[in-house]
Short mmCIF file of C-alpha atoms and ligand atoms in Angstrom, two decimals:
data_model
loop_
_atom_site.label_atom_id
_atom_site.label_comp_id
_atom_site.label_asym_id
_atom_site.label_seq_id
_atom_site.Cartn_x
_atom_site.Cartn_y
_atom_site.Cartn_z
CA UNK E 12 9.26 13.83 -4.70
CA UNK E 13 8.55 10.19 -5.40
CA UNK E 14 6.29 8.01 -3.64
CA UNK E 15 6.27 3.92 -4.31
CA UNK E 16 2.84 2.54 -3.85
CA UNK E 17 3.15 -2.08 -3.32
CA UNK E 18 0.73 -4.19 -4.14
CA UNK E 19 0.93 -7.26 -2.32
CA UNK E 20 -0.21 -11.08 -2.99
CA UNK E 21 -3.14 -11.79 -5.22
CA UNK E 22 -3.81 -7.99 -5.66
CA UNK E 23 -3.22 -8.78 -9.36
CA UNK E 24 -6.23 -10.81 -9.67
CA UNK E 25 -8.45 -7.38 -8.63
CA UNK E 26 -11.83 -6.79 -10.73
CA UNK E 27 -11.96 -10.93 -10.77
CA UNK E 28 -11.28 -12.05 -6.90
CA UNK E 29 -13.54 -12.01 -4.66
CA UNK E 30 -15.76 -9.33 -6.07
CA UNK E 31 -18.56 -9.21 -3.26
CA UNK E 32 -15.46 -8.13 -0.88
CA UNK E 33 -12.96 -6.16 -3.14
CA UNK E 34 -15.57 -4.66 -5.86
CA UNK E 35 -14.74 -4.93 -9.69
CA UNK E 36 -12.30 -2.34 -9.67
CA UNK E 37 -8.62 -3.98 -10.95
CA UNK E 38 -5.09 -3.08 -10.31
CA UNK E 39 -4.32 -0.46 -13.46
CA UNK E 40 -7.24 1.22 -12.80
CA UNK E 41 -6.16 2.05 -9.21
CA UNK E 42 -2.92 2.90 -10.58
CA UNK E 43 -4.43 5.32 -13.22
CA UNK E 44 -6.21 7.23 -10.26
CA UNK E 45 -3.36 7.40 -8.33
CA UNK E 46 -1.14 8.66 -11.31
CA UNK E 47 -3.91 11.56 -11.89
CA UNK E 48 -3.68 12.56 -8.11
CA UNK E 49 0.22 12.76 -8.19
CA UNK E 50 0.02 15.10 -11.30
CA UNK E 51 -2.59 17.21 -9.74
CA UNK E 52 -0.20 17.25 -6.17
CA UNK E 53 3.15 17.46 -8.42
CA UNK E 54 4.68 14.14 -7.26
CA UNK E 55 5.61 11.16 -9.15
CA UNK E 56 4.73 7.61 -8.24
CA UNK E 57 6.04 4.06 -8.78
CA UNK E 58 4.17 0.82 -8.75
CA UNK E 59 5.30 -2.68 -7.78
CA UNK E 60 3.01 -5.72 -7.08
CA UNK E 61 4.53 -9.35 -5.83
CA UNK E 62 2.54 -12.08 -4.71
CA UNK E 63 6.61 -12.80 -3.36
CA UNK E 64 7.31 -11.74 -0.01
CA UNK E 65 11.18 -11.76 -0.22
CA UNK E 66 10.99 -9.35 -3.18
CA UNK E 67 8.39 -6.86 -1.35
CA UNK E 68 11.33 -7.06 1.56
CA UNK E 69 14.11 -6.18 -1.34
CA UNK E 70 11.85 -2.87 -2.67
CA UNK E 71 11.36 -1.43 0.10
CA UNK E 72 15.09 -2.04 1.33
CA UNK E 73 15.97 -0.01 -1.54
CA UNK E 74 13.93 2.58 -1.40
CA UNK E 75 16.12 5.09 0.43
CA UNK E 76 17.64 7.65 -1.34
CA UNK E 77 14.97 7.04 -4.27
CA UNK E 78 11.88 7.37 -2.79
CA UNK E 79 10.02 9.88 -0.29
CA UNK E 80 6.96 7.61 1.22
CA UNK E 81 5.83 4.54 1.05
CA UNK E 82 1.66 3.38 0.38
CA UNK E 83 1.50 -0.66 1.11
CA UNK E 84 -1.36 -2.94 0.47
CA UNK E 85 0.62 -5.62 2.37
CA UNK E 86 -2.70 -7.95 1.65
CA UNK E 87 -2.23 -11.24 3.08
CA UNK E 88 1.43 -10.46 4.15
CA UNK E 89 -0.58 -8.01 6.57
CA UNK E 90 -1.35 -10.44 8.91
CA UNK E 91 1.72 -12.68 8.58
CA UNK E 92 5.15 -10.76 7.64
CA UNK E 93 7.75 -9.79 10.18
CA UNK E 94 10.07 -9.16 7.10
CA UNK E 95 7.98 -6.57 5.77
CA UNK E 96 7.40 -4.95 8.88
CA UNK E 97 11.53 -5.08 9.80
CA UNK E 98 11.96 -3.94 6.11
CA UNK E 99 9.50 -0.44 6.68
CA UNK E 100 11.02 -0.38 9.98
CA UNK E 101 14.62 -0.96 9.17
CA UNK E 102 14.26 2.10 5.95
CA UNK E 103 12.78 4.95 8.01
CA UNK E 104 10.87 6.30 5.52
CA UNK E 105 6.64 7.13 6.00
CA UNK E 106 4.30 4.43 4.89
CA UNK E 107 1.08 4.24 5.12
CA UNK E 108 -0.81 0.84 5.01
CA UNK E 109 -3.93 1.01 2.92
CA UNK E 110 -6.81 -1.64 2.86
CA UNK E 111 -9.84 -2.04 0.26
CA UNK E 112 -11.58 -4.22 2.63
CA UNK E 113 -12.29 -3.47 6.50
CA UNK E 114 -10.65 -5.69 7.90
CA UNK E 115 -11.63 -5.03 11.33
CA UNK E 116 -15.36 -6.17 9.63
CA UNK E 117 -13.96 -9.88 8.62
CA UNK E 118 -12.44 -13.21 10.07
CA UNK E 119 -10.57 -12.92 13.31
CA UNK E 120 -7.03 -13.95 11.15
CA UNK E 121 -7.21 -10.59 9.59
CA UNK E 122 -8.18 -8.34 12.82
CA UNK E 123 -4.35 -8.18 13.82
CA UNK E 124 -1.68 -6.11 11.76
CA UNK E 125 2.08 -6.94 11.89
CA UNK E 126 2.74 -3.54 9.71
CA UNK E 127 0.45 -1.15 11.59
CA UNK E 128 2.79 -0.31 14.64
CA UNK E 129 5.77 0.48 12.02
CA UNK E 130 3.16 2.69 9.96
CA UNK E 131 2.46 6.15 10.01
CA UNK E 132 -1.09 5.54 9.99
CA UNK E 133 -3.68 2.84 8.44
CA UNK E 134 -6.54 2.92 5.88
CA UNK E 135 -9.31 0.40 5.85
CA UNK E 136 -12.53 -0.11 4.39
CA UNK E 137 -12.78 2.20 1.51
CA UNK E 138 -12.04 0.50 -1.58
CA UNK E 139 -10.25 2.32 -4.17
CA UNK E 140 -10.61 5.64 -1.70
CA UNK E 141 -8.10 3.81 0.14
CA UNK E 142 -5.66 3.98 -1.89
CA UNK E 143 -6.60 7.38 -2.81
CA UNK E 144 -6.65 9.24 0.62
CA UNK E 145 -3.22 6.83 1.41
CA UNK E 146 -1.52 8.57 -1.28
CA UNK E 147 -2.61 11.88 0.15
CA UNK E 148 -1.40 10.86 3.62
CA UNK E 149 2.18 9.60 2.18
CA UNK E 150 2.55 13.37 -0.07
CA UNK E 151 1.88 15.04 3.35
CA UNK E 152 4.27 12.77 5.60
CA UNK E 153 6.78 13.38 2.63
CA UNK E 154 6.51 17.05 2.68
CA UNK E 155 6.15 17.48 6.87
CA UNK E 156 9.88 15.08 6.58
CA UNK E 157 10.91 17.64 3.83
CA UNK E 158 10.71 20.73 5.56
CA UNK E 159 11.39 18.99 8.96
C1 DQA M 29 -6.60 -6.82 1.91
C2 DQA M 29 -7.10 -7.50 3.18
C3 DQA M 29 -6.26 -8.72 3.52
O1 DQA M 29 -6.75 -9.35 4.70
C4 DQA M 29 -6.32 -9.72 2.38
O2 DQA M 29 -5.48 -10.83 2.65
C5 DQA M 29 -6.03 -9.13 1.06
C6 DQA M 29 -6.53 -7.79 0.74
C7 DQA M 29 -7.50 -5.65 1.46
O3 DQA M 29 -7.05 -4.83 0.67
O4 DQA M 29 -8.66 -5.55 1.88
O5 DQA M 29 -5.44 -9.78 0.20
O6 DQA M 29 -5.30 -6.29 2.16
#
């Protein structure tokens, strides 16, 4: 089973933006913690970060056939993106939307999600736990689609 976890815009700059609201923790390390979880659970998992929306929309267009689930930071594309949220919609396979900030807790812009009706569920507010218990969520959607 594979699972392909996006990064959206600006989530490269982790451990340096924004600190007070995403913490110090960066992009590879995420990745590393998510790599030891899919060993543990016996999965394997890709990474992909684009601060391009177009090429986000191209990834996960291709990711039938190749990949089981789907785990999305859609950052700023979150609020904004009807092509992401066609492109999950349009593929059929479970993604989960994950958040390091709550962004119920911030500016008004970010209360409203374009990908959350097209998700199987959403994960906001933990920081790198996030990620973490989306990963978990995506293995079990995978497996539930698996064995019908
Ligand atoms: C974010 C929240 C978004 O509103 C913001 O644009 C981001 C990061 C988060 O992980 O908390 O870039 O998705």
């Amino acid at each position: 089973m594979k699972i392909l976890v996006v990064h959206g815009p600006n989530l490269n700059l982790l451990g340096k933006r924004e600190p007070d609201v995403y913490g110090r923790v960066t992009i590879e390390q995420i990745n590393s913690e998510l790599e030891k979880i899919a060993r543990e659970k016996k999965v394997s998992v890709e990474f992909f970060q684009s601060n391009h929306e177009g090429e986000i929309v191209d990834k996960i267009g291709q990711m039938k056939r190749k990949y089981q689930a789907l785990v999305i930071n859609p950052a700023a594309y979150t609020h904004t993106s009807v092509a992401i949220r066609d492109a999950i919609s349009a593929v059929g396979i479970p993604a989960v939307e994950v958040h390091l900030s709550n962004i119920y807790a911030r500016e008004d812009f970010r209360h409203h999600s374009l990908i959350a009706p097209v998700a199987k569920g959403q994960i906001s507010g933990f920081g790198i736990q996030s990620y973490k218990l989306g990963l978990l969520a995506a293995i079990e959607a995978a497996r539930e689609r698996e064995t019908g």
